[in-house]
XYZ file of C-alpha atoms in Angstrom:
631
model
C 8.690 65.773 -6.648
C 10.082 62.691 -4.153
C 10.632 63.506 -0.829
C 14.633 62.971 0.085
C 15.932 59.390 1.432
C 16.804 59.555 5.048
C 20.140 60.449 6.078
C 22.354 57.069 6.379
C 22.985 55.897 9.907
C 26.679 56.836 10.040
C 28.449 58.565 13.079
C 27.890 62.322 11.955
C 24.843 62.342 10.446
C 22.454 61.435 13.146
C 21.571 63.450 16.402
C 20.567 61.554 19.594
C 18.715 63.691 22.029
C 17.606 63.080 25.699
C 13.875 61.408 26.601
C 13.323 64.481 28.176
C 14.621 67.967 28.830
C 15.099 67.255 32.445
C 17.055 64.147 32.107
C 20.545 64.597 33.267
C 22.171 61.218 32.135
C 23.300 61.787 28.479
C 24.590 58.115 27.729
C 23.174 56.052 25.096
C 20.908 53.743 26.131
C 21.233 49.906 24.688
C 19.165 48.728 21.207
C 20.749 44.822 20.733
C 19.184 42.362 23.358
C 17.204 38.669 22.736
C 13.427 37.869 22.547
C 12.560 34.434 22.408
C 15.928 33.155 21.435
C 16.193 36.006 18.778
C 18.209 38.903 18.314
C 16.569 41.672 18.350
C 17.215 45.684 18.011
C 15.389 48.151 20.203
C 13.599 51.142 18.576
C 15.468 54.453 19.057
C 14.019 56.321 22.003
C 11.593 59.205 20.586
C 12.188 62.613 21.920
C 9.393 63.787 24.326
C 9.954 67.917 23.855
C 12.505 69.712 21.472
C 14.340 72.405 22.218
C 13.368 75.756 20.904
C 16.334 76.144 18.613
C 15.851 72.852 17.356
C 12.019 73.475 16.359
C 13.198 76.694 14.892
C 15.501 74.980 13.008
C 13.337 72.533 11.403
C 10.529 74.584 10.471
C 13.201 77.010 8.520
C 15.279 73.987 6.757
C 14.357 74.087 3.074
C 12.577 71.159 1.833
C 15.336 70.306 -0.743
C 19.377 69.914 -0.777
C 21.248 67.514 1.369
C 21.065 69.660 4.346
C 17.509 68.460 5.138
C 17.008 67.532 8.592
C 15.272 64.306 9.040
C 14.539 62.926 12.406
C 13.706 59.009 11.554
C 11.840 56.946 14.260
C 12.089 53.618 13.809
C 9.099 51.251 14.356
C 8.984 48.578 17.046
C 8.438 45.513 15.760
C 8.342 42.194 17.786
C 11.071 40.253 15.724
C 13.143 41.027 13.284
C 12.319 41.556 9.550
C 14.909 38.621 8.207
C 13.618 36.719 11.202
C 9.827 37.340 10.119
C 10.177 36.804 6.742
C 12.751 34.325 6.488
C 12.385 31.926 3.205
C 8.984 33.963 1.850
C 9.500 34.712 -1.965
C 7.119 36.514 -3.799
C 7.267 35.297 -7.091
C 6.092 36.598 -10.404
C 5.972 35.613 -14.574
C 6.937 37.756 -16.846
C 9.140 38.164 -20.401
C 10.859 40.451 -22.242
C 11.095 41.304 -25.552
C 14.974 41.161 -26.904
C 15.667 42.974 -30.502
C 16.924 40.967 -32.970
C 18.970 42.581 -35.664
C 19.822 41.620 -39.527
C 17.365 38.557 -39.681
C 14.283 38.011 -42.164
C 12.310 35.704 -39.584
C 12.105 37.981 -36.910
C 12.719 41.697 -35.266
C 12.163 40.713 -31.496
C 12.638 37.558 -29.276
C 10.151 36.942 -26.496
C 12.308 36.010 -23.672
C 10.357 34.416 -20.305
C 11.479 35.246 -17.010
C 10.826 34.597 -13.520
C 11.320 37.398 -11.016
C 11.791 36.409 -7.250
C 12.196 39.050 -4.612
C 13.118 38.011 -1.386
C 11.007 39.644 1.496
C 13.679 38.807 4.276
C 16.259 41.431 3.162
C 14.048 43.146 0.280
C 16.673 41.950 -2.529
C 15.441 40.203 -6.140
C 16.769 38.191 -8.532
C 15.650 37.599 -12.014
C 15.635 34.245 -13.876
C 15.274 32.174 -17.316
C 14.055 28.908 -17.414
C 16.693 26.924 -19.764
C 15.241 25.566 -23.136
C 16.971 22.344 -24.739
C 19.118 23.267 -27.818
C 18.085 27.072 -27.915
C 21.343 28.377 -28.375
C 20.457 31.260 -25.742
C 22.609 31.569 -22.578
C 20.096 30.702 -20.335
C 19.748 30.474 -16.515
C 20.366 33.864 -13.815
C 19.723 36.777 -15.344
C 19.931 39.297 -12.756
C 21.840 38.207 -9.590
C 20.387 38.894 -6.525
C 20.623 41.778 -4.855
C 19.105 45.224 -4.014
C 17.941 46.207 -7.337
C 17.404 50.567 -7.300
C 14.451 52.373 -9.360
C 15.648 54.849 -11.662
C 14.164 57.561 -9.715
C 15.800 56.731 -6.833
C 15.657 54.152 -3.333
C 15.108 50.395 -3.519
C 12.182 48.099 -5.066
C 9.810 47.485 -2.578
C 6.735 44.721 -2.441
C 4.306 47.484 -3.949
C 6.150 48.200 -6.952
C 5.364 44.841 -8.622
C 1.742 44.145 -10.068
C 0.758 41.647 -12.536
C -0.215 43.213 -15.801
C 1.753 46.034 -15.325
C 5.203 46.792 -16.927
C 8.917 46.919 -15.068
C 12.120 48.554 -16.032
C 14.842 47.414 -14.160
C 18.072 48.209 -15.425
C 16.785 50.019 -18.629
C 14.955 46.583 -19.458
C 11.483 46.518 -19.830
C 9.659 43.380 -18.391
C 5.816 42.614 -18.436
C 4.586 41.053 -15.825
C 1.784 37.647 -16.835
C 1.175 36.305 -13.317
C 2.063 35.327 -10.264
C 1.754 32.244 -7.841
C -0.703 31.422 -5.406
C 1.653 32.130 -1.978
C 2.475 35.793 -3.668
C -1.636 36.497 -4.507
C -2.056 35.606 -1.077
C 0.350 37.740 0.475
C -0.696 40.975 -1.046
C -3.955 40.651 -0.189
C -3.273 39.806 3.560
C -0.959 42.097 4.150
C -1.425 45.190 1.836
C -4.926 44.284 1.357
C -4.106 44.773 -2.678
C -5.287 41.449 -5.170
C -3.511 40.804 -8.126
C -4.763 40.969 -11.679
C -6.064 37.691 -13.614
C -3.361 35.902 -15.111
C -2.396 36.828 -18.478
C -1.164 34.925 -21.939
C 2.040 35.080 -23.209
C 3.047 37.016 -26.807
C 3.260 34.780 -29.588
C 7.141 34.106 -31.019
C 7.354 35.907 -34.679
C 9.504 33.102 -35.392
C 7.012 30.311 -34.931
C 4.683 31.836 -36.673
C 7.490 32.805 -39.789
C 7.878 28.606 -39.687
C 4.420 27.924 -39.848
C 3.823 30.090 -42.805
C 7.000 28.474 -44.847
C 6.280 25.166 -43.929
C 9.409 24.697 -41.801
C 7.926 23.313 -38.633
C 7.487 19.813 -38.832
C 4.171 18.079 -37.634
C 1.602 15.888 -39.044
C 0.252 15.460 -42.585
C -2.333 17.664 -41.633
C -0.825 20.941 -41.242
C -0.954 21.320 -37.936
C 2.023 22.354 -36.256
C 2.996 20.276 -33.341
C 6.739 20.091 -32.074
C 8.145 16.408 -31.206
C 6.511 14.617 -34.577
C 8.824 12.603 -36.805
C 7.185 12.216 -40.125
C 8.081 14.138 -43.235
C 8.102 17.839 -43.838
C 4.574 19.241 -44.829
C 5.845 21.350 -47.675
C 6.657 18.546 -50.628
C 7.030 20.814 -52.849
C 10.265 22.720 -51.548
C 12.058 19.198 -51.414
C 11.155 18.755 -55.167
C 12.814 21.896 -55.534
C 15.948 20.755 -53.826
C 15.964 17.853 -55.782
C 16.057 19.849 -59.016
C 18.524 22.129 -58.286
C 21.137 18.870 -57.856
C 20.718 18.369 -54.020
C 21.696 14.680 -52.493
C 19.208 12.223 -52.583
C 20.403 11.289 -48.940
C 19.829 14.745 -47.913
C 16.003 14.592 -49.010
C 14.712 12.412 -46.322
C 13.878 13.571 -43.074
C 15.990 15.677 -41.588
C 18.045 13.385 -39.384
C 20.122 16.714 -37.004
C 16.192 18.745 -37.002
C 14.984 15.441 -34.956
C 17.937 14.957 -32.930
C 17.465 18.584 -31.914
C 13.754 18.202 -31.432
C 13.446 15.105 -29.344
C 16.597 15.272 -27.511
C 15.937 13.014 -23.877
C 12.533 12.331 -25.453
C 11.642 7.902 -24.675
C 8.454 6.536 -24.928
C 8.161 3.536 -22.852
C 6.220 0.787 -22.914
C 5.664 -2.158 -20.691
C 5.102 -5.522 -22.390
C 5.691 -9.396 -22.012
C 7.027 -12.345 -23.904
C 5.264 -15.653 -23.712
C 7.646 -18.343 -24.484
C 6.191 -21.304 -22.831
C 5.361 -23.057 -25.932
C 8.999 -23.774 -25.699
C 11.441 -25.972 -23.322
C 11.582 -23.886 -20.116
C 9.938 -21.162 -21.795
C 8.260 -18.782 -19.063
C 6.115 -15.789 -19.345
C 8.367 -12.613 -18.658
C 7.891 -9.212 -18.135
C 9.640 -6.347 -20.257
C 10.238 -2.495 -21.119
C 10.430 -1.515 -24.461
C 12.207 2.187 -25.112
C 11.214 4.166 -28.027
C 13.652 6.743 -28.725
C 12.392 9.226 -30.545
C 15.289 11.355 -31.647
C 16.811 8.437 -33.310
C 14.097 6.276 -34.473
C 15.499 3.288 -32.184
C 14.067 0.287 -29.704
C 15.652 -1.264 -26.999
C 14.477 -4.176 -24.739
C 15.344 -4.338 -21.008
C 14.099 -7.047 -18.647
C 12.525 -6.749 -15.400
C 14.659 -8.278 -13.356
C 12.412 -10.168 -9.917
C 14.253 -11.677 -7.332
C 14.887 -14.688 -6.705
C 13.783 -15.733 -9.948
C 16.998 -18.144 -10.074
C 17.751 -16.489 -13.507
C 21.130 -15.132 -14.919
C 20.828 -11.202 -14.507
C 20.967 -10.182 -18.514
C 19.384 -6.866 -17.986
C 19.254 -5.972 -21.515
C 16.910 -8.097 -24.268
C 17.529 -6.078 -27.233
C 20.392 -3.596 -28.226
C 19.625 -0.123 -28.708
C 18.853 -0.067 -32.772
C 15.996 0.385 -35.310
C 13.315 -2.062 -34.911
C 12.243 -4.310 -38.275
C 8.619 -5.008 -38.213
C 9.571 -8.520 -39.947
C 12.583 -10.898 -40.221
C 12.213 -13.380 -43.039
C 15.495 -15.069 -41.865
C 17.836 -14.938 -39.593
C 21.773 -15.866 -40.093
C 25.002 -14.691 -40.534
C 24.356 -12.663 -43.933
C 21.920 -10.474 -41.940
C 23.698 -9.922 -39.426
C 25.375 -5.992 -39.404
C 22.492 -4.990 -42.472
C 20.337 -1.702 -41.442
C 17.022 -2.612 -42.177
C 15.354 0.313 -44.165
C 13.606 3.412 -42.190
C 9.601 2.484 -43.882
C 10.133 -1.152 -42.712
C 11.102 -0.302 -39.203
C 8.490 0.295 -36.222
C 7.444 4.229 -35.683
C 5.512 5.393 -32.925
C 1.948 5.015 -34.930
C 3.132 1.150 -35.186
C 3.381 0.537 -30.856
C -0.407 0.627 -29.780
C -1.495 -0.687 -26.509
C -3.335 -4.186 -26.881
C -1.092 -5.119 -29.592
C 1.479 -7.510 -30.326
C 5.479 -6.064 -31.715
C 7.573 -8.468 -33.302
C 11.017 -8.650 -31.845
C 12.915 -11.145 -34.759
C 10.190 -13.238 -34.635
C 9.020 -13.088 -31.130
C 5.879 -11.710 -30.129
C 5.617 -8.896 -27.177
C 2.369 -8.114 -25.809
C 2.103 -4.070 -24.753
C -0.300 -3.941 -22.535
C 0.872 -0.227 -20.599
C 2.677 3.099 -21.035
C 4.185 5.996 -18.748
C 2.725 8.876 -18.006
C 4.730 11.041 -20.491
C 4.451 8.405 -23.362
C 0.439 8.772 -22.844
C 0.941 12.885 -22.932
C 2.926 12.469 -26.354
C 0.575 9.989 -27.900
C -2.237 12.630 -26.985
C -0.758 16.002 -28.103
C 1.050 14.434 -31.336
C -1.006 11.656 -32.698
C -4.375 12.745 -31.510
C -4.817 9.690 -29.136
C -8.166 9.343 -27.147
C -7.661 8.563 -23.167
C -9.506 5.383 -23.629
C -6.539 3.863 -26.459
C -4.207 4.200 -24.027
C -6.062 2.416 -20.982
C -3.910 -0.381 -19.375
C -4.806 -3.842 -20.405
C -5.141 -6.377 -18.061
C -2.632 -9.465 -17.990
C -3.218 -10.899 -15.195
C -4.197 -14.597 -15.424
C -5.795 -16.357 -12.770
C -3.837 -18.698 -10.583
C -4.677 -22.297 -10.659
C -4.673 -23.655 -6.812
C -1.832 -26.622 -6.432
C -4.115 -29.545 -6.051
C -2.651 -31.126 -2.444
C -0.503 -34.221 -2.975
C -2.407 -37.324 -1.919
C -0.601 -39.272 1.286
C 0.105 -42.767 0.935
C -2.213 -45.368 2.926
C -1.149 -45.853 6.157
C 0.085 -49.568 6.788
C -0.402 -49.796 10.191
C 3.232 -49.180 11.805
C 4.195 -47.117 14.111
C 1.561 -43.902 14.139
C 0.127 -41.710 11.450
C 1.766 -38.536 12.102
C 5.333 -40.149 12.036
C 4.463 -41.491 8.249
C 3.036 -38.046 7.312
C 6.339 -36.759 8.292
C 8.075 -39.301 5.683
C 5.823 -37.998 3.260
C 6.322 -33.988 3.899
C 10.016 -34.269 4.020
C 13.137 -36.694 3.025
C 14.657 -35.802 6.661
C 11.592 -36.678 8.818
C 11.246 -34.320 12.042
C 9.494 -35.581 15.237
C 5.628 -34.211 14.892
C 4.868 -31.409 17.016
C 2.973 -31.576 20.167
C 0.090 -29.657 21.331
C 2.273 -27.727 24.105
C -1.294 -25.724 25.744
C -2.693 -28.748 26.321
C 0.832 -30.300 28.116
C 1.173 -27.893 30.427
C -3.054 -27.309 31.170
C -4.423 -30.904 30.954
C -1.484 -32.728 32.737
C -2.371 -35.938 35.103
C -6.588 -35.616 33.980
C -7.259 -39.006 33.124
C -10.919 -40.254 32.256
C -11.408 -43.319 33.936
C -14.356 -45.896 31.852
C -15.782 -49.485 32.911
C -15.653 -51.192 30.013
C -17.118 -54.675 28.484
C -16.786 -56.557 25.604
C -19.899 -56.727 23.438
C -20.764 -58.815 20.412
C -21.270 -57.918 16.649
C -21.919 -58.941 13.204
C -18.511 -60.301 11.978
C -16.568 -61.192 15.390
C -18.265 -63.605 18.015
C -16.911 -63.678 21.621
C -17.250 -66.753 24.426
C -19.256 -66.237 26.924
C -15.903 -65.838 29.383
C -14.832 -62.963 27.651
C -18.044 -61.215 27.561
C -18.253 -61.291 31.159
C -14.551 -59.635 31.166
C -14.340 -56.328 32.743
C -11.550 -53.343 31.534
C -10.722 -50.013 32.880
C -10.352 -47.486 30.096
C -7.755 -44.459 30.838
C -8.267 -41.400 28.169
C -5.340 -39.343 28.593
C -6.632 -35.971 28.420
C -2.831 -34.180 27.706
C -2.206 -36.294 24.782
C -5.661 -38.035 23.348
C -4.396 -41.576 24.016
C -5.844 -44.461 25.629
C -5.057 -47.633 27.603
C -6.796 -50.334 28.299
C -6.294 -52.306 31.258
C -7.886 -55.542 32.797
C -7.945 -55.994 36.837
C -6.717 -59.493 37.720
C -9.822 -61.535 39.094
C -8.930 -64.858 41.188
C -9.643 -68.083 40.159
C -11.218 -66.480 36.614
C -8.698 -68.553 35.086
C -7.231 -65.065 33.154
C -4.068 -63.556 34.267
C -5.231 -60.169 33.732
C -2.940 -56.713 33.237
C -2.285 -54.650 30.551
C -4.857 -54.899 27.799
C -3.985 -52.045 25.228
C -0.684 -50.046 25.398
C -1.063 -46.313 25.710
C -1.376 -44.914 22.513
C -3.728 -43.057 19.659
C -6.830 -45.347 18.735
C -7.873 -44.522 15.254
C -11.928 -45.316 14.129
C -12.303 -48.116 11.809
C -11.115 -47.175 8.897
C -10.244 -43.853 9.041
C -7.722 -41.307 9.916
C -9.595 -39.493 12.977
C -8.489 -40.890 16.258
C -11.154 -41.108 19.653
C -11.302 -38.359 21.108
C -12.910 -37.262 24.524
C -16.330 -36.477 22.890
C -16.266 -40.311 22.123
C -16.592 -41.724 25.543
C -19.289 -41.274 28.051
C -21.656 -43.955 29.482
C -23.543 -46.050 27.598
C -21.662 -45.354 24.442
C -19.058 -47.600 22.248
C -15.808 -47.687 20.462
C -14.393 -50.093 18.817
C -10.735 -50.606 19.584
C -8.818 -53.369 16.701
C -11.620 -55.221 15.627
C -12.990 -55.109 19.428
C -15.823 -53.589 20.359
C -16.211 -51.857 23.967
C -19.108 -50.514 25.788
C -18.840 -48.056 28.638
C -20.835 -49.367 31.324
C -19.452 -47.099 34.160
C -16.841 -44.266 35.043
C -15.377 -43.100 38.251
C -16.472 -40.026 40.228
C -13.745 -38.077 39.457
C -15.152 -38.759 35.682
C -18.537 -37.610 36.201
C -17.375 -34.446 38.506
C -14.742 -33.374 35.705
C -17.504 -33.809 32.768
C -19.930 -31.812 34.734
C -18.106 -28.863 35.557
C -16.954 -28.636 32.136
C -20.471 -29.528 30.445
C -19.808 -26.894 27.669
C -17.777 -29.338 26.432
C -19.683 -32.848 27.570
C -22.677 -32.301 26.952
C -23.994 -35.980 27.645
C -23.192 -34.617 31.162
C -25.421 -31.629 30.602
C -28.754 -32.279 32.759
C -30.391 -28.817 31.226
C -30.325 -30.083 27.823
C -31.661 -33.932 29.097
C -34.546 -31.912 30.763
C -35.387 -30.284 27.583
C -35.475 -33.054 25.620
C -37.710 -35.037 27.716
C -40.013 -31.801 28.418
C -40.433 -32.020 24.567
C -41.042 -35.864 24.425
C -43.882 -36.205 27.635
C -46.300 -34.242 25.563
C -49.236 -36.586 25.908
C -47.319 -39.042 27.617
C -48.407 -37.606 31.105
C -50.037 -40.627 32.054
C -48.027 -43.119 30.737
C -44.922 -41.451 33.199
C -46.884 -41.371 36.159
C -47.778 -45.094 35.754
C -44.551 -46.569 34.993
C -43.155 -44.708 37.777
C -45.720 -46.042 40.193
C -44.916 -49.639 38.879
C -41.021 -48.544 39.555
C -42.257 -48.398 43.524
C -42.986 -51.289 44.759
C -42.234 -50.377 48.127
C -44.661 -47.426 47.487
C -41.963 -45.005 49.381
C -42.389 -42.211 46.751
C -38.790 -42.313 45.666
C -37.034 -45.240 43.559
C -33.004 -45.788 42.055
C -31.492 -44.610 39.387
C -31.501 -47.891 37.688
C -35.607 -47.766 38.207
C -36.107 -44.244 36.961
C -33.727 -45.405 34.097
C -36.092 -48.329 32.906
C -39.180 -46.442 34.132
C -38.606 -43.408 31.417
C -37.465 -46.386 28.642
C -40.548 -47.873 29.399
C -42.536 -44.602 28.492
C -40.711 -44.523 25.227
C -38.614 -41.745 26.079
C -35.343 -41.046 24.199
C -31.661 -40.649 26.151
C -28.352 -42.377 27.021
C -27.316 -43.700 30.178
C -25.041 -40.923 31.339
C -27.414 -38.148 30.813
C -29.192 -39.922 33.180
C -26.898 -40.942 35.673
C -25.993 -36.955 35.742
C -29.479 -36.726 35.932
C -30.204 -38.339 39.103
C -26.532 -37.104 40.674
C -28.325 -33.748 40.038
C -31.684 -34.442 41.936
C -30.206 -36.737 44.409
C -28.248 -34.252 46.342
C -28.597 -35.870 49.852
C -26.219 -38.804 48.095
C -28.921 -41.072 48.965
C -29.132 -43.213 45.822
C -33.234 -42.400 45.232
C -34.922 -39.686 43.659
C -38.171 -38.317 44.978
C -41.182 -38.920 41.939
C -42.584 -35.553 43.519
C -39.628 -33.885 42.567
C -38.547 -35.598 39.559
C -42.131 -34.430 38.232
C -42.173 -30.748 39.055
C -38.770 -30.817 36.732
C -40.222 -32.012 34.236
C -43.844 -29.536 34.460
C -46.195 -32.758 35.671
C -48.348 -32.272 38.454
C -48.565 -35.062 40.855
């Protein structure tokens, strides 16, 4: 026997007694108030002691009848139910099984549903998945709502298991399985796991059309949905041939595919090489195989910017001949026959389709067209790898410049050469603003060589060379000397000097003391530079390193080994005056005279480093504890 539903909440049917005997105030005391943003209902207050009468009363009610008394406490709860539960379906898989009357195939119908119930509000709808071309209404099959048991109250959560059975309605369902979020639920919150999922019933009808040969698959026998060759039982279209049916009518069965492979493509992705032809190009393509109708069409892959005509579509939607022996204006409108056209067998990956004489590479497939392949034609994963197209890109060899003939400078005719407009070249704009008014300052002299002989007055010429450290150019200018019988002035107009034949212009790692460059078939030696020179090279001797005395002190501490001696006695000849110090110039000639290895400026930094007093000597003593020699 079921106990009795609670009396509805309806003024009348409910009694609302005091907290407490004692309690004088009678009013009723608020439920609806917010938590948290939420409205929210406050339990009913629970009665502390009942009267006498009333105790009497309830232990002498009878247990049955609508007179029951039924004093309902309602549980606090710290939000709402449709607030706690708000979008959390539980949802199970189930069928049905739907009598089918005054048929020879089949007595029943297995029907699949989907059953949601909605924990927010406790209601449940029921629903069937639509099937292509089943001629079944399809779709909501129970609306939602608050679906009652037939012995009475609502559906709750524990009512539904899978592997159990549900009538709802006076329909039976059968419940297969359930998702992951409902499994979950039941054991979290009712601590109750769901049963393994479980197979659906097979479909007497399928198996009525597998025994008569009406399903049509491959060759064979096995049944498989989607396949367009023939039927699999020959001998029943013999039969309809005999008894005087069309010979039209005995081919495949043109409204069975339709129905079949409805919305069913397989497409391909190929390309056409044409660029054996004039302004033929190598272009990519889809190809769409449609499989309820037997027919291809092209479309092309539109990339922008391509500065092609947008003709989206190749090839109109029709059968596909494998071959064309000629094309013209008698076959034009002629429906090729159905064996002579491409099937699906024909389109492999790897494989070249003839489009009216034009060859298209397939070389990948969808994920659905690999499925199909798979399931119908019993293709292995490795047939239906991509192939690889890609070809490798040949690097643009660089256009050679033309020569430069000696005008103007070479960055203004590689501008001519990069461009019909020419555009001023761009200028270093760091070294503008950073290296502005540095100017290296060089004593220079002419010297002699191999193909150009000088006079003896212009050897004994002296320039000033300016290296403009903002731009890299250089000027050359000659001090006016009395009574030298030259005017003097401006030797060389500022501007880029290039090296003898070449392209690479002097730069400042070119010039120091002692070195050379050769400026228009004249050759200059540095002999000198200015102190503002030699105190801007050695604070920045990461870059000069001529004016780098740590390196000039390793080199020569690798050089003196077992040339000890031969130091300390040209440096004693140096001294004439026997003072213990000597010049630059006499250290200089002193460590060229021990066979020693260096250039001029190293050591003219050199001594600037040792002579610190600004003296003009260096102290032997000194210069040989540098260097590791004892005295």
């Amino acid at each position: 026997m079921t106990a009795n539903p609670p009396l509805p909440k309806l003024p009348g049917y409910t009694v609302s007694l005091p907290q407490s005997l004692g309690d004088k105030a009678f009013f009723k005391a608020q439920t609806l108030n917010y938590l948290n943003g939420y409205q929210r209902e406050e339990p009913n207050p629970i009665v502390k002691e009942l009267p006498e009468a009333v105790q009497t009363l309830a232990a002498t009610a009878p247990l049955t009848g609508a007179s029951t008394l039924t004093f309902s406490v309602d549980s606090p709860t710290k939000l709402p139910q449709w607030v706690e539960n708000d979008r959390k379906v539980l949802r199970f898989y189930g069928y049905f099984k739907e009598t089918v009357n005054e048929s020879n195939m089949e007595n029943y119908r297995v029907r699949k549903v989907i059953l949601y119930y909605y924990l927010e509000d406790d209601s449940m709808h029921i629903a069937e998945p639509r099937q292509d071309n089943s001629g079944i209404p399809q779709g909501i099959f129970v609306k939602r709502h608050k679906a009652t048991k037939d012995e009475g109250g609502f559906f709750s959560p524990l009512d539904f298991s899978v592997g159990e059975e549900l009538t709802i309605y006076a329909r039976t369902y059968y419940l297969v399985d359930a998702d992951s979020f409902t499994r979950e639920y039941y054991i979290a919150r009712h601590g109750k796991e769901q049963g393994p999922p479980m197979p659906y019933p097979d479909d007497p009808v399928d198996a009525y059309r597998t025994t008569f040969g009406m399903n049509r698959g491959l060759k064979t026998g096995v049944a498989s949905p989607g396949s367009t060759t023939q039927r699999l039982d020959d001998f029943k279209s013999y039969m309809e041939a005999r008894l005087g049916k069309a010979s039209h009518m005995l081919g495949d069965d043109k409204l069975r595919q339709w129905l079949e492979n409805n919305k069913k493509v397989l497409r391909f992705y190929c390309v056409w090489d044409d660029r054996q032809g004039m302004y033929g190009d190598r272009r990519p393509y889809v190809l769409h195989y449609f499989l309820e109708d037997d027919s291809v069409e092209i479309l092309e892959i539109r990339d922008s910017n391509n500065g092609r005509d947008p003709y989206p579509v190749f090839l109109k939607r029709a059968p596909l001949p494998k071959s064309v022996s000629r094309i013209g204006p008698n076959t034009v409108g002629i429906k090729p026959r159905a064996q002579n056209c491409y099937r699906p067998d024909d389109l492999r990956l790897g494989q070249y389709v003839s489009v009216f004489n034009r060859d298209f590479l397939l070389h990948d497939c969808d994920g659905f067209t690999k499925a199909w392949y798979m399931e119908n034609l019993g293709f292995m994963p490795e047939e239906l790898q991509q192939v690889e197209i890609k070809e490798p890109i040949t690097p643009l060899s660089k256009p050679a410049l033309a020569p430069f003939n000696g005008y103007g400078t070479l960055e203004d005719s590689l501008q001519n050469c990069l461009s019909l407009l020419p555009k001023p070249p761009r200028r270093d704009m760091h070294k503008l603003m950073n290296k502005d008014k540095i100017i290296l300052r060089f004593t220079v002299r002419i010297v002699e060589t191999d193909t150009h002989k000088h006079s003896s007055i212009d050897l004994g010429r002296r320039f000033v060379l300016s290296y403009f450290m903002m731009d890299d150019t250089i000027m050359v200018f000659e001090p006016p000397l009395r009574n030298s019988g030259l005017s003097g002035g401006k030797f060389l107009e500022r501007a880029r000097v290039y090296k003898p034949q070449s392209e690479e212009i002097y730069t400042y790692l070119d010039l120091y003391v002692g070195g050379s460059i050769q400026i228009f078939n004249r050759k200059f030696e540095m002999v000198e530079a200015d102190e503002y020179t030699y105190t801007y090279m050695e604070n920045n001797k990461h870059i000069f390193i001529m004016s780098d005395h740590e390196i000039l002190l390793k080199s020569l501490r690798a050089q003196i080994s077992g040339r000890e001696e031969a130091i300390r006695t040209e440096l004693i000849r140096v001294d004439k005056e026997g003072s213990g110090s000597v010049s630059g110039e006499a250290l200089e000639s002193a460590l060229e005279a021990a066979g020693l290895k260096f250039t001029r400026h190293q050591a003219i930094c050199l001594r600037r480093r040792l002579d610190r007093e600004k003296t003009g000597s260096v102290s032997i003593e000194e210069f040989l504890n540098v260097l590791g020699i004892s005295k």
